[in-house]
XYZ file of C-alpha atoms in Angstrom:
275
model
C -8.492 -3.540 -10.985
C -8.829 -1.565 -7.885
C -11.507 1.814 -9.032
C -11.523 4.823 -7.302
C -14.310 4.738 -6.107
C -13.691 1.137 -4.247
C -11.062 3.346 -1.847
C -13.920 6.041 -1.499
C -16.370 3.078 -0.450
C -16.197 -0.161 0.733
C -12.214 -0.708 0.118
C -11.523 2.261 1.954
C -13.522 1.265 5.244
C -12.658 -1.946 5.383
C -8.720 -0.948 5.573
C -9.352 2.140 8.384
C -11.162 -0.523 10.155
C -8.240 -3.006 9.869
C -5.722 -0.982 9.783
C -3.699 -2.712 13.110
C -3.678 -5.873 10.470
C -2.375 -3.857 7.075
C 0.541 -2.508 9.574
C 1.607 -5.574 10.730
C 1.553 -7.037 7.477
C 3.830 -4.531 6.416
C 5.649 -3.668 9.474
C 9.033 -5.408 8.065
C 8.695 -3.126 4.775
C 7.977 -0.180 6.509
C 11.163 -0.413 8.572
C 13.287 -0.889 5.432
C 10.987 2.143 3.674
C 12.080 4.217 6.718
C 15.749 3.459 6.493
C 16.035 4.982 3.232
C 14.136 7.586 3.065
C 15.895 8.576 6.306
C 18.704 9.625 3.929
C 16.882 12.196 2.137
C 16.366 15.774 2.501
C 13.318 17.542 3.112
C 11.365 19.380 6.240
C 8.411 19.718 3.600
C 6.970 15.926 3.460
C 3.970 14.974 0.656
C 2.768 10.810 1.880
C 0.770 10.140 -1.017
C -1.822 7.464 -0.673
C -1.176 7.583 3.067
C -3.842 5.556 4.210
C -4.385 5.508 8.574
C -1.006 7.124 8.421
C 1.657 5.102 9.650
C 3.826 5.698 7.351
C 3.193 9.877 8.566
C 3.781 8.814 12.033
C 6.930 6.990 11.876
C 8.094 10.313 9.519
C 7.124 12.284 12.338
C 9.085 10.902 14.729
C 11.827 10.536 12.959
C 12.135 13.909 11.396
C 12.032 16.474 13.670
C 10.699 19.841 12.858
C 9.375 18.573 9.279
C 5.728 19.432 8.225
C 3.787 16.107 6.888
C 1.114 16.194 5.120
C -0.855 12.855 4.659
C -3.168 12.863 1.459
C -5.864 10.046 0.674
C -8.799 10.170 -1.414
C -10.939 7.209 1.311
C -12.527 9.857 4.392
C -12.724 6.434 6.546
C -8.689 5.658 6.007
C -8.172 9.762 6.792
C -10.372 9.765 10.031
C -7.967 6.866 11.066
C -5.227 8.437 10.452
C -6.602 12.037 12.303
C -7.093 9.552 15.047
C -3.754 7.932 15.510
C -2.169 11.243 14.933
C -3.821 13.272 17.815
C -2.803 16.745 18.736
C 0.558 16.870 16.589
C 0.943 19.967 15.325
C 3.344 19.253 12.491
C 0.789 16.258 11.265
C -2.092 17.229 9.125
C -4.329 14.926 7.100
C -6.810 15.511 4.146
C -9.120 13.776 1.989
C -7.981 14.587 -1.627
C -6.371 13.345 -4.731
C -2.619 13.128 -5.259
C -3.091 13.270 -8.967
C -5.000 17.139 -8.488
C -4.113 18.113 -4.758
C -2.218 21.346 -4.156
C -1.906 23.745 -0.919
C -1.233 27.039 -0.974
C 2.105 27.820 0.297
C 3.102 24.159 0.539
C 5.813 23.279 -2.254
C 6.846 19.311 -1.086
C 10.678 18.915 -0.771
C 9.897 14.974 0.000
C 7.447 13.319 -1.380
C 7.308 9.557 -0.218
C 4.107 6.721 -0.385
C 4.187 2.909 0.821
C 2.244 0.880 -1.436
C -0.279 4.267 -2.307
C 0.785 5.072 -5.643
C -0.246 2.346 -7.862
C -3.828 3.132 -8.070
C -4.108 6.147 -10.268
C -6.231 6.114 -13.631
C -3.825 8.394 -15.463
C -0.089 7.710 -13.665
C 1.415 9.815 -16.190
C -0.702 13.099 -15.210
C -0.577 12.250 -11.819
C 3.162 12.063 -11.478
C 3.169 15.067 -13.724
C 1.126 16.975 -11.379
C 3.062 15.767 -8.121
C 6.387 17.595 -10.048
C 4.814 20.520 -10.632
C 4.001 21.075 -7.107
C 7.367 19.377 -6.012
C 9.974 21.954 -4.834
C 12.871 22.207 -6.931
C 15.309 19.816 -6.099
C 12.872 17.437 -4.471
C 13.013 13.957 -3.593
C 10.316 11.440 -4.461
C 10.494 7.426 -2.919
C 7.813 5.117 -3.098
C 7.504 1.482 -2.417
C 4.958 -0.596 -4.666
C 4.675 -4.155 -5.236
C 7.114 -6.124 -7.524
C 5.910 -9.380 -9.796
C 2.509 -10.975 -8.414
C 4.615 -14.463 -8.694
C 7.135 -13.318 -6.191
C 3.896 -12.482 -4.230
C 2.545 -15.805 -2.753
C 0.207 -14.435 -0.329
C -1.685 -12.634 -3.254
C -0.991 -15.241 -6.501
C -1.570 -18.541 -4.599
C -4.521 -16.803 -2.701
C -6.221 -15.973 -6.058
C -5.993 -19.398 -6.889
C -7.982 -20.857 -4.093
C -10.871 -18.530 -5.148
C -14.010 -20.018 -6.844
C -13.600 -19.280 -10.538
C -17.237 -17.526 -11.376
C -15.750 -14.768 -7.941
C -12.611 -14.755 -9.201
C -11.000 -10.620 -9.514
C -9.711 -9.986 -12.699
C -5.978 -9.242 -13.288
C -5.020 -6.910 -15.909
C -0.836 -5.647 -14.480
C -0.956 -2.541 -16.484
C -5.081 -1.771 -14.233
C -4.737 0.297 -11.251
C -4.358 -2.188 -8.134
C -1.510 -3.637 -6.355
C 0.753 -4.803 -8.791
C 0.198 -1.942 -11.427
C 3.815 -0.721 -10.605
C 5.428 -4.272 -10.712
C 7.309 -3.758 -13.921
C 10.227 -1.169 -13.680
C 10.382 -0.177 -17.360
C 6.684 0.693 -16.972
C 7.264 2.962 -14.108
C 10.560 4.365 -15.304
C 8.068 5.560 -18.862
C 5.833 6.620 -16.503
C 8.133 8.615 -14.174
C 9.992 10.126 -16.658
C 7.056 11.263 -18.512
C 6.321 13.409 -15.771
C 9.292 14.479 -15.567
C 11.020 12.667 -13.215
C 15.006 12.512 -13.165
C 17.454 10.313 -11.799
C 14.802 7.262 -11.322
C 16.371 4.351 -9.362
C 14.515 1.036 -8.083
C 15.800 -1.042 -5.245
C 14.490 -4.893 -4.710
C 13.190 -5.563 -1.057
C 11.880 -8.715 0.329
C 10.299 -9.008 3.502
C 7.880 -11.389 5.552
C 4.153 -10.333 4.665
C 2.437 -11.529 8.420
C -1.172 -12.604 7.850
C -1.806 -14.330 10.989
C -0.353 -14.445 14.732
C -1.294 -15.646 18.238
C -2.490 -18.586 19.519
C -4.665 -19.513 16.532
C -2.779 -17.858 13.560
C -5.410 -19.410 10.816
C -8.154 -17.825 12.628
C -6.360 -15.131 12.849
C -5.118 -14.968 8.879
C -8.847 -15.738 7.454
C -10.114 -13.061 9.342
C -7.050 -11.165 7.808
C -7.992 -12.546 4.498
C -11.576 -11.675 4.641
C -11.113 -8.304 5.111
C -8.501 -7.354 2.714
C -7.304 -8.899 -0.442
C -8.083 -10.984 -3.241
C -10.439 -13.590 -1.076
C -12.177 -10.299 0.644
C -14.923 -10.393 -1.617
C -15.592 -14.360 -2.161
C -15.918 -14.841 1.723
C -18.160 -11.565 1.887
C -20.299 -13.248 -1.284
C -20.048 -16.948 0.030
C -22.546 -16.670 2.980
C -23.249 -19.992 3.591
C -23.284 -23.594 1.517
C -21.190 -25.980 0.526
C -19.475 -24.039 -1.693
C -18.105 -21.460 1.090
C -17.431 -24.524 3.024
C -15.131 -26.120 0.550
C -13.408 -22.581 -0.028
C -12.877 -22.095 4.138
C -11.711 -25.647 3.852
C -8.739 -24.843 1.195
C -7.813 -21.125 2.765
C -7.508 -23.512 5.889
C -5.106 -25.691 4.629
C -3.168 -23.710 2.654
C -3.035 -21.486 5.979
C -1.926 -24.626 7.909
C 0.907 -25.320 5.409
C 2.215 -21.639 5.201
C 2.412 -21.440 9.457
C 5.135 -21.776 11.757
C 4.466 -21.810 15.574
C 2.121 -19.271 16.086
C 2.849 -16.761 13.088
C 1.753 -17.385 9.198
C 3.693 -15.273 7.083
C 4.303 -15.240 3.133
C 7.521 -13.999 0.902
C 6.686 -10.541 -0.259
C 8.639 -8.906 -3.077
C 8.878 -4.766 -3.411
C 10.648 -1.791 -5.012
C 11.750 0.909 -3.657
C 11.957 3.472 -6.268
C 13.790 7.020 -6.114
C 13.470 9.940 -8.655
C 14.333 13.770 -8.363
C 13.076 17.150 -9.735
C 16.269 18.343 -11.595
Protein backbone atom coordinates (compact mmCIF):
# COMPACT_ATOMS: atom_id res chain seq x y z
CA UNK A 1 0.00 0.00 0.00
CA UNK A 2 1.31 3.27 -1.10
CA UNK A 3 -0.56 6.20 1.70
CA UNK A 4 -0.97 9.54 0.86
CA UNK A 5 0.92 10.82 2.86
CA UNK A 6 4.15 8.63 1.61
CA UNK A 7 3.80 10.94 -1.87
CA UNK A 8 3.50 14.10 0.47
CA UNK A 9 6.80 12.86 2.32
CA UNK A 10 9.47 10.74 1.75
CA UNK A 11 7.97 8.90 -1.55
CA UNK A 12 7.42 12.08 -3.07
CA UNK A 13 11.13 13.45 -2.66
CA UNK A 14 12.77 10.65 -3.39
CA UNK A 15 11.00 10.50 -7.05
CA UNK A 16 11.56 14.61 -7.80
CA UNK A 17 15.02 13.80 -6.85
CA UNK A 18 15.23 10.83 -9.28
CA UNK A 19 13.16 11.77 -11.58
CA UNK A 20 15.94 11.47 -14.78
CA UNK A 21 15.76 7.54 -13.56
CA UNK A 22 11.63 7.14 -13.32
CA UNK A 23 11.74 8.71 -17.08
CA UNK A 24 13.99 6.48 -18.44
CA UNK A 25 12.40 3.66 -16.93
CA UNK A 26 9.41 4.57 -18.60
CA UNK A 27 10.59 6.32 -21.60
CA UNK A 28 9.37 3.27 -23.98
CA UNK A 29 5.73 3.59 -22.32
CA UNK A 30 5.59 7.07 -22.52
CA UNK A 31 6.19 7.05 -26.28
CA UNK A 32 3.39 4.51 -26.82
CA UNK A 33 1.13 6.74 -24.08
CA UNK A 34 1.85 9.68 -26.45
CA UNK A 35 0.87 7.95 -29.63
CA UNK A 36 -2.54 7.49 -28.53
CA UNK A 37 -3.50 10.06 -26.83
CA UNK A 38 -2.23 12.02 -29.85
CA UNK A 39 -5.56 10.93 -31.38
CA UNK A 40 -7.75 12.63 -29.05
CA UNK A 41 -9.34 15.90 -28.86
CA UNK A 42 -8.85 18.48 -26.44
CA UNK A 43 -6.89 22.09 -26.09
CA UNK A 44 -8.06 21.84 -22.30
CA UNK A 45 -5.51 19.05 -20.82
CA UNK A 46 -6.05 17.67 -16.87
CA UNK A 47 -2.36 15.19 -16.18
CA UNK A 48 -3.47 13.73 -13.11
CA UNK A 49 -0.81 12.41 -10.83
CA UNK A 50 1.71 14.20 -13.04
CA UNK A 51 4.62 13.83 -11.07
CA UNK A 52 8.10 16.13 -12.47
CA UNK A 53 5.92 16.47 -15.50
CA UNK A 54 7.09 14.70 -18.36
CA UNK A 55 4.29 13.45 -19.34
CA UNK A 56 3.04 17.66 -19.43
CA UNK A 57 6.04 18.37 -21.43
CA UNK A 58 5.89 15.94 -24.14
CA UNK A 59 1.84 17.17 -24.27
CA UNK A 60 3.15 20.47 -24.69
CA UNK A 61 5.07 20.00 -27.44
CA UNK A 62 3.02 18.07 -29.13
CA UNK A 63 -0.18 19.97 -28.84
CA UNK A 64 0.10 23.25 -29.82
CA UNK A 65 -1.97 25.97 -28.38
CA UNK A 66 -3.48 23.49 -25.59
CA UNK A 67 -3.52 24.66 -21.88
CA UNK A 68 -1.97 21.78 -19.44
CA UNK A 69 -2.43 21.69 -16.27
CA UNK A 70 -0.21 19.25 -14.19
CA UNK A 71 -1.82 18.28 -10.72
CA UNK A 72 0.11 16.30 -7.86
CA UNK A 73 -0.53 16.15 -4.32
CA UNK A 74 3.92 15.66 -3.47
CA UNK A 75 5.26 19.81 -3.46
CA UNK A 76 8.89 18.13 -4.11
CA UNK A 77 7.56 16.13 -7.48
CA UNK A 78 5.63 19.76 -8.42
CA UNK A 79 8.80 21.98 -7.85
CA UNK A 80 10.41 19.47 -10.37
CA UNK A 81 8.13 19.71 -12.62
CA UNK A 82 7.93 23.97 -12.30
CA UNK A 83 11.57 23.43 -12.97
CA UNK A 84 11.70 21.43 -16.12
CA UNK A 85 8.85 23.43 -17.41
CA UNK A 86 10.41 26.99 -17.23
CA UNK A 87 8.78 30.03 -18.66
CA UNK A 88 5.96 28.15 -20.76
CA UNK A 89 3.12 29.95 -20.66
CA UNK A 90 0.59 27.29 -21.57
CA UNK A 91 2.24 24.91 -18.64
CA UNK A 92 1.06 25.42 -15.15
CA UNK A 93 1.62 23.11 -12.19
CA UNK A 94 -0.08 22.79 -8.69
CA UNK A 95 0.07 20.90 -5.62
CA UNK A 96 -3.48 19.45 -5.10
CA UNK A 97 -5.65 16.44 -5.17
CA UNK A 98 -7.19 14.98 -8.31
CA UNK A 99 -9.89 13.36 -6.29
CA UNK A 100 -11.08 17.30 -4.90
CA UNK A 101 -9.15 19.73 -7.35
CA UNK A 102 -11.18 22.17 -9.42
CA UNK A 103 -10.23 25.68 -11.18
CA UNK A 104 -12.37 28.18 -11.87
CA UNK A 105 -13.00 28.55 -15.45
CA UNK A 106 -11.07 25.40 -16.34
CA UNK A 107 -13.58 22.54 -17.54
CA UNK A 108 -10.80 19.58 -18.85
CA UNK A 109 -11.64 18.38 -22.42
CA UNK A 110 -8.56 15.74 -21.92
CA UNK A 111 -7.82 14.35 -19.07
CA UNK A 112 -4.76 11.88 -19.32
CA UNK A 113 -2.18 10.33 -16.27
CA UNK A 114 0.86 7.78 -16.74
CA UNK A 115 0.99 5.51 -13.95
CA UNK A 116 -0.73 8.54 -11.41
CA UNK A 117 -4.05 7.24 -10.95
CA UNK A 118 -3.81 4.17 -8.97
CA UNK A 119 -3.20 5.68 -5.68
CA UNK A 120 -6.46 7.13 -4.57
CA UNK A 121 -8.24 5.99 -1.20
CA UNK A 122 -11.73 6.30 -2.65
CA UNK A 123 -11.26 5.62 -6.77
CA UNK A 124 -14.86 5.68 -7.10
CA UNK A 125 -15.28 9.44 -5.73
CA UNK A 126 -12.30 10.41 -7.28
CA UNK A 127 -13.21 9.42 -10.79
CA UNK A 128 -16.60 10.75 -9.92
CA UNK A 129 -15.24 14.05 -9.16
CA UNK A 130 -12.77 14.17 -12.27
CA UNK A 131 -16.38 13.80 -14.49
CA UNK A 132 -17.95 16.34 -12.92
CA UNK A 133 -15.35 18.78 -13.73
CA UNK A 134 -14.71 17.03 -17.18
CA UNK A 135 -16.18 19.03 -20.13
CA UNK A 136 -18.87 17.40 -21.83
CA UNK A 137 -17.72 15.19 -24.31
CA UNK A 138 -14.32 14.71 -22.75
CA UNK A 139 -11.73 12.26 -23.14
CA UNK A 140 -10.03 10.48 -20.25
CA UNK A 141 -6.65 7.91 -20.95
CA UNK A 142 -4.56 6.65 -18.38
CA UNK A 143 -1.88 4.09 -18.28
CA UNK A 144 -1.51 1.94 -14.95
CA UNK A 145 0.18 -1.19 -14.33
CA UNK A 146 -1.24 -4.62 -15.47
CA UNK A 147 -0.68 -8.10 -13.30
CA UNK A 148 2.42 -7.80 -10.78
CA UNK A 149 3.48 -11.38 -12.44
CA UNK A 150 3.85 -9.86 -15.83
CA UNK A 151 5.94 -7.32 -13.79
CA UNK A 152 9.40 -8.94 -13.11
CA UNK A 153 11.23 -5.96 -12.10
CA UNK A 154 8.65 -5.44 -9.18
CA UNK A 155 7.47 -9.40 -8.32
CA UNK A 156 10.97 -11.00 -8.51
CA UNK A 157 12.40 -7.82 -6.73
CA UNK A 158 9.99 -8.36 -3.78
CA UNK A 159 11.24 -11.65 -3.51
CA UNK A 160 14.84 -10.91 -2.88
CA UNK A 161 13.71 -8.74 0.10
CA UNK A 162 14.35 -9.97 3.71
CA UNK A 163 11.03 -11.32 4.92
CA UNK A 164 10.64 -9.32 8.50
CA UNK A 165 11.14 -5.73 5.58
CA UNK A 166 9.12 -7.20 3.30
CA UNK A 167 5.98 -4.40 1.85
CA UNK A 168 2.80 -5.83 2.05
CA UNK A 169 0.67 -6.52 -1.08
CA UNK A 170 -2.95 -6.18 -0.88
CA UNK A 171 -4.02 -5.56 -5.31
CA UNK A 172 -7.25 -3.98 -4.44
CA UNK A 173 -4.60 -1.10 -1.72
CA UNK A 174 -3.66 2.00 -3.39
CA UNK A 175 -0.04 1.42 -5.00
CA UNK A 176 1.15 0.35 -8.29
CA UNK A 177 -0.78 -2.44 -9.24
CA UNK A 178 -4.19 -1.26 -7.69
CA UNK A 179 -5.50 -0.83 -11.34
CA UNK A 180 -4.11 -4.24 -12.63
CA UNK A 181 -7.44 -5.93 -12.95
CA UNK A 182 -9.73 -4.47 -15.77
CA UNK A 183 -13.10 -5.55 -14.35
CA UNK A 184 -12.05 -3.64 -11.21
CA UNK A 185 -11.39 -0.49 -13.05
CA UNK A 186 -14.20 -0.83 -15.54
CA UNK A 187 -16.70 -0.96 -11.80
CA UNK A 188 -14.78 1.70 -10.84
CA UNK A 189 -14.95 3.88 -13.99
CA UNK A 190 -18.30 3.37 -14.63
CA UNK A 191 -19.34 4.18 -11.22
CA UNK A 192 -18.26 7.51 -11.82
CA UNK A 193 -19.73 7.69 -14.62
CA UNK A 194 -17.52 6.91 -17.13
CA UNK A 195 -18.75 5.73 -20.74
CA UNK A 196 -17.31 3.94 -23.47
CA UNK A 197 -14.31 2.39 -21.19
CA UNK A 198 -11.72 0.56 -23.35
CA UNK A 199 -8.25 -1.02 -22.13
CA UNK A 200 -5.38 -1.65 -24.45
CA UNK A 201 -2.34 -4.19 -23.37
CA UNK A 202 1.22 -2.56 -23.76
CA UNK A 203 4.50 -4.10 -23.08
CA UNK A 204 7.58 -2.32 -23.02
CA UNK A 205 11.29 -2.59 -21.66
CA UNK A 206 11.29 -1.16 -17.95
CA UNK A 207 15.37 0.21 -17.99
CA UNK A 208 16.78 0.02 -14.46
CA UNK A 209 20.32 0.34 -15.19
CA UNK A 210 22.70 1.73 -18.12
CA UNK A 211 26.33 2.76 -18.75
CA UNK A 212 29.37 1.31 -18.13
CA UNK A 213 28.40 -0.36 -14.85
CA UNK A 214 24.59 -1.00 -15.31
CA UNK A 215 24.31 -2.94 -11.71
CA UNK A 216 25.70 0.01 -10.07
CA UNK A 217 23.72 1.85 -11.87
CA UNK A 218 20.23 -0.34 -11.27
CA UNK A 219 20.87 -0.68 -7.27
CA UNK A 220 21.19 2.81 -7.04
CA UNK A 221 17.92 2.77 -9.19
CA UNK A 222 16.55 0.23 -6.87
CA UNK A 223 17.38 1.99 -3.73
CA UNK A 224 15.65 4.87 -4.46
CA UNK A 225 12.43 3.74 -5.80
CA UNK A 226 10.54 0.56 -5.46
CA UNK A 227 9.90 -2.34 -3.48
CA UNK A 228 13.80 -2.76 -2.21
CA UNK A 229 13.81 1.28 -1.50
CA UNK A 230 13.10 0.81 1.96
CA UNK A 231 15.18 -2.54 2.92
CA UNK A 232 18.47 -0.90 1.55
CA UNK A 233 17.49 2.48 3.39
CA UNK A 234 16.80 0.09 6.75
CA UNK A 235 19.80 -2.36 6.07
CA UNK A 236 22.70 0.02 7.03
CA UNK A 237 25.29 -2.21 7.51
CA UNK A 238 25.80 -6.20 8.56
CA UNK A 239 25.70 -9.22 7.18
CA UNK A 240 22.36 -9.21 6.53
CA UNK A 241 22.51 -6.06 4.01
CA UNK A 242 25.47 -7.79 2.66
CA UNK A 243 23.74 -10.97 1.72
CA UNK A 244 20.71 -8.82 0.30
CA UNK A 245 23.37 -6.47 -2.00
CA UNK A 246 24.78 -9.85 -2.81
CA UNK A 247 21.33 -11.33 -4.36
CA UNK A 248 20.07 -7.74 -6.00
CA UNK A 249 23.67 -8.21 -7.55
CA UNK A 250 23.15 -11.29 -9.09
CA UNK A 251 19.88 -11.17 -10.05
CA UNK A 252 21.06 -7.72 -11.68
CA UNK A 253 23.92 -9.63 -13.41
CA UNK A 254 21.48 -12.22 -14.86
CA UNK A 255 18.78 -9.65 -16.07
CA UNK A 256 21.79 -7.41 -18.10
CA UNK A 257 22.78 -7.27 -21.53
CA UNK A 258 25.88 -5.20 -22.58
CA UNK A 259 25.62 -2.22 -20.78
CA UNK A 260 21.70 -1.86 -20.21
CA UNK A 261 19.51 -4.03 -17.52
CA UNK A 262 16.07 -3.88 -18.42
CA UNK A 263 12.88 -6.00 -17.26
CA UNK A 264 9.41 -6.97 -19.23
CA UNK A 265 6.86 -4.49 -18.09
CA UNK A 266 3.16 -5.08 -18.68
CA UNK A 267 0.47 -1.92 -18.89
CA UNK A 268 -3.02 -0.75 -19.88
CA UNK A 269 -3.92 1.85 -21.55
CA UNK A 270 -7.40 2.59 -20.69
CA UNK A 271 -9.93 5.08 -22.52
CA UNK A 272 -13.39 6.29 -21.23
CA UNK A 273 -15.64 9.35 -22.26
CA UNK A 274 -18.16 11.78 -20.64
CA UNK A 275 -21.32 10.96 -22.75
Amino acid sequence: MTRRADWQAEIGRNWAQSYAFTDRSFAGLTQQLLDRIDRLAGISVLDIGCGAGELSLALARQRHGAHIVGIDISSDLIAAARERAGERPQLSFEVADAASWRKPDFAPELLVSRHGVMFFDDPPGAFAHLHDIAAPGAELAFSCFRDRRLNPWMSELAALVPPDLAMPFDPHAPGPFAFSDPERVEEILGAGGWQAITFEPLDYAYITGYGDDPVADAIDFFGRIGPAAPAVRALTEGAERDAFIDRLKDWLEENRSGNTIAFPAAAWFVTARKE
